[in-house]
Amino acid sequence: MTLPTPGFSFRVDAVDGNARSGELQTPRARIETPAFMPVGTQATVKALTPEEVASTGARIILANTYHLWLRPGAESIAAHGGVVGFMNWPYALLTDSGGYQVFSLAKNRTIDDDGITFRSHIDGSLKRLTPEEAMRVQALLGSDIAMVLDECPPGGAPRPEVEGAMERTTAWAERCLQTKPADGQARFGIVQGGTELDLRLSHLETIAALDFDGVALGGFSVGEPPAQMYALLDRITPQMPKDRPRYLMGVGTPSDLLQALSSGVDLFDCVLPTRNARNGQALTWGGRVNLKQARHRDDESRLDEHCDCSVCAGYSRAYLRHLFKADEMLGPRLLSLHNLHFYAALMRKARAMIRLGELGPWVASTLSEMKERDEVGDPDT
Ligand SMILES: [Zn+2]
């Protein structure tokens, strides 16, 4: 069905339990869902060229509004055709509102009902982020999908604080929708509510009633145990609008993705596969592989025997470990490429299993296989 913004449509092709497999069409790309969006914080998916990112199968990536707004500046990026023109990414792009980074990175921030005042972590200059400014900046960045400005309370925040953040998020969502939409840019609302089921469901009802192209769940994976997040998602996600894409923000591990898509989530993003790659950790069908551990010193086997990426085809674990021990930049590059291939393959397989109606048994066997062989512990142990 068509979404409120012209040029966007979303279709569910198959359902298996609460899980769905379908397709999100934006003006720039056709995205099969469930889908994982690699994170390109500074208009670059760290260590990889856009061609390499696309080779994994990714058709949508995420960029961070806060970083690009402060440097090089949204107007500057707009002059280069937006983020996609600037970085030479030929497919779809989602931008966040900037709010999350203001809370996690900026100095001297104060929040009021109208917006957030803060100092740039780069040059200390005074900045002001309001719902309207977040939409203006994202329009200049030219993303396919813009996120509303929300307030994400810290993990474990007391209930009154969570309720306050919900009320502010609702008011800001309404203000974002009142701004003139940028051409070809869809807008997603964000549901808050911490780990309180009743708050989550009530805020979902409020946000779902607004004219957004998609609905996102914010404020998860902020310190709560994974089992608590899964239990909440099992209750919340099936209540989200069935005819619009559902996006779980900033999550997560392979296990998180399989659990969440089983409850009906369509879109994910997380820095984990690329960040962990730069630290020497590979995510594989056989669980986590820590290449800095001594066990890989003479290991001629491939990184992941079930992966068909060029890294697994061409390089041994011993060589990859050597690159990390010698601090060679090829190590983070190759591992980033593999990890994104693996995340894309995980989503591709999940979509196939949903269409076959065999998702549940496949998720159970995949998770137990990963858990059994997971490498935990420190480097060189
Ligand atoms: Zn691979």
PDB file of N, CA and C and ligand atoms in Angstrom, residues 283-285 302-313 334-335 337-339 341-342, ligand 1:
ATOM      1  N   LEU A 283      31.271 -11.446  13.673  1.00  0.00           N
ATOM      2  CA  LEU A 283      29.997 -12.109  13.961  1.00  0.00           C
ATOM      3  C   LEU A 283      29.802 -13.139  12.863  1.00  0.00           C
ATOM      4  N   THR A 284      29.537 -14.385  13.249  1.00  0.00           N
ATOM      5  CA  THR A 284      29.439 -15.455  12.257  1.00  0.00           C
ATOM      6  C   THR A 284      28.251 -16.365  12.565  1.00  0.00           C
ATOM      7  N   TRP A 285      27.983 -17.288  11.636  1.00  0.00           N
ATOM      8  CA  TRP A 285      26.924 -18.277  11.861  1.00  0.00           C
ATOM      9  C   TRP A 285      27.294 -19.165  13.040  1.00  0.00           C
ATOM     10  N   ARG A 302      38.876 -20.850   7.361  1.00  0.00           N
ATOM     11  CA  ARG A 302      38.240 -19.589   7.012  1.00  0.00           C
ATOM     12  C   ARG A 302      37.446 -19.074   8.212  1.00  0.00           C
ATOM     13  N   LEU A 303      37.141 -17.785   8.152  1.00  0.00           N
ATOM     14  CA  LEU A 303      36.465 -17.128   9.275  1.00  0.00           C
ATOM     15  C   LEU A 303      35.111 -17.776   9.558  1.00  0.00           C
ATOM     16  N   ASP A 304      34.333 -18.001   8.503  1.00  0.00           N
ATOM     17  CA  ASP A 304      32.985 -18.551   8.681  1.00  0.00           C
ATOM     18  C   ASP A 304      32.714 -19.495   7.515  1.00  0.00           C
ATOM     19  N   GLU A 305      32.644 -20.793   7.805  1.00  0.00           N
ATOM     20  CA  GLU A 305      32.497 -21.768   6.720  1.00  0.00           C
ATOM     21  C   GLU A 305      31.156 -21.663   6.001  1.00  0.00           C
ATOM     22  N   HIS A 306      30.184 -20.977   6.631  1.00  0.00           N
ATOM     23  CA  HIS A 306      28.868 -20.860   5.989  1.00  0.00           C
ATOM     24  C   HIS A 306      28.667 -19.511   5.301  1.00  0.00           C
ATOM     25  N   CYS A 307      29.721 -18.676   5.260  1.00  0.00           N
ATOM     26  CA  CYS A 307      29.582 -17.339   4.666  1.00  0.00           C
ATOM     27  C   CYS A 307      30.180 -17.335   3.267  1.00  0.00           C
ATOM     28  N   ASP A 308      29.484 -16.675   2.328  1.00  0.00           N
ATOM     29  CA  ASP A 308      29.985 -16.662   0.950  1.00  0.00           C
ATOM     30  C   ASP A 308      30.621 -15.317   0.581  1.00  0.00           C
ATOM     31  N   CYS A 309      31.094 -14.554   1.578  1.00  0.00           N
ATOM     32  CA  CYS A 309      31.710 -13.259   1.260  1.00  0.00           C
ATOM     33  C   CYS A 309      33.155 -13.452   0.797  1.00  0.00           C
ATOM     34  N   SER A 310      33.714 -12.403   0.202  1.00  0.00           N
ATOM     35  CA  SER A 310      35.063 -12.497  -0.359  1.00  0.00           C
ATOM     36  C   SER A 310      36.119 -12.643   0.736  1.00  0.00           C
ATOM     37  N   VAL A 311      35.829 -12.161   1.927  1.00  0.00           N
ATOM     38  CA  VAL A 311      36.797 -12.281   3.030  1.00  0.00           C
ATOM     39  C   VAL A 311      36.908 -13.753   3.446  1.00  0.00           C
ATOM     40  N   CYS A 312      35.760 -14.401   3.606  1.00  0.00           N
ATOM     41  CA  CYS A 312      35.773 -15.810   4.005  1.00  0.00           C
ATOM     42  C   CYS A 312      36.328 -16.698   2.896  1.00  0.00           C
ATOM     43  N   ALA A 313      36.170 -16.255   1.652  1.00  0.00           N
ATOM     44  CA  ALA A 313      36.689 -17.053   0.532  1.00  0.00           C
ATOM     45  C   ALA A 313      38.207 -16.955   0.444  1.00  0.00           C
ATOM     46  N   LEU A 334      38.550  -5.648   6.298  1.00  0.00           N
ATOM     47  CA  LEU A 334      38.041  -6.981   5.929  1.00  0.00           C
ATOM     48  C   LEU A 334      36.966  -7.459   6.901  1.00  0.00           C
ATOM     49  N   LEU A 335      37.182  -7.198   8.189  1.00  0.00           N
ATOM     50  CA  LEU A 335      36.196  -7.683   9.164  1.00  0.00           C
ATOM     51  C   LEU A 335      34.877  -6.903   9.061  1.00  0.00           C
ATOM     52  N   LEU A 337      33.671  -5.700   6.314  1.00  0.00           N
ATOM     53  CA  LEU A 337      33.021  -6.236   5.118  1.00  0.00           C
ATOM     54  C   LEU A 337      32.337  -7.564   5.437  1.00  0.00           C
ATOM     55  N   HIS A 338      33.053  -8.451   6.121  1.00  0.00           N
ATOM     56  CA  HIS A 338      32.435  -9.732   6.480  1.00  0.00           C
ATOM     57  C   HIS A 338      31.219  -9.518   7.389  1.00  0.00           C
ATOM     58  N   ASN A 339      31.383  -8.710   8.440  1.00  0.00           N
ATOM     59  CA  ASN A 339      30.275  -8.558   9.403  1.00  0.00           C
ATOM     60  C   ASN A 339      29.013  -8.015   8.729  1.00  0.00           C
ATOM     61  N   HIS A 341      28.280  -8.371   5.525  1.00  0.00           N
ATOM     62  CA  HIS A 341      27.778  -9.481   4.712  1.00  0.00           C
ATOM     63  C   HIS A 341      26.959 -10.438   5.575  1.00  0.00           C
ATOM     64  N   PHE A 342      27.500 -10.741   6.761  1.00  0.00           N
ATOM     65  CA  PHE A 342      26.820 -11.694   7.634  1.00  0.00           C
ATOM     66  C   PHE A 342      25.457 -11.152   8.072  1.00  0.00           C
TER      67      PHE A 342
HETATM   68 ZN    ZN B   1      32.327 -13.789   5.405  1.00  0.00          ZN
END
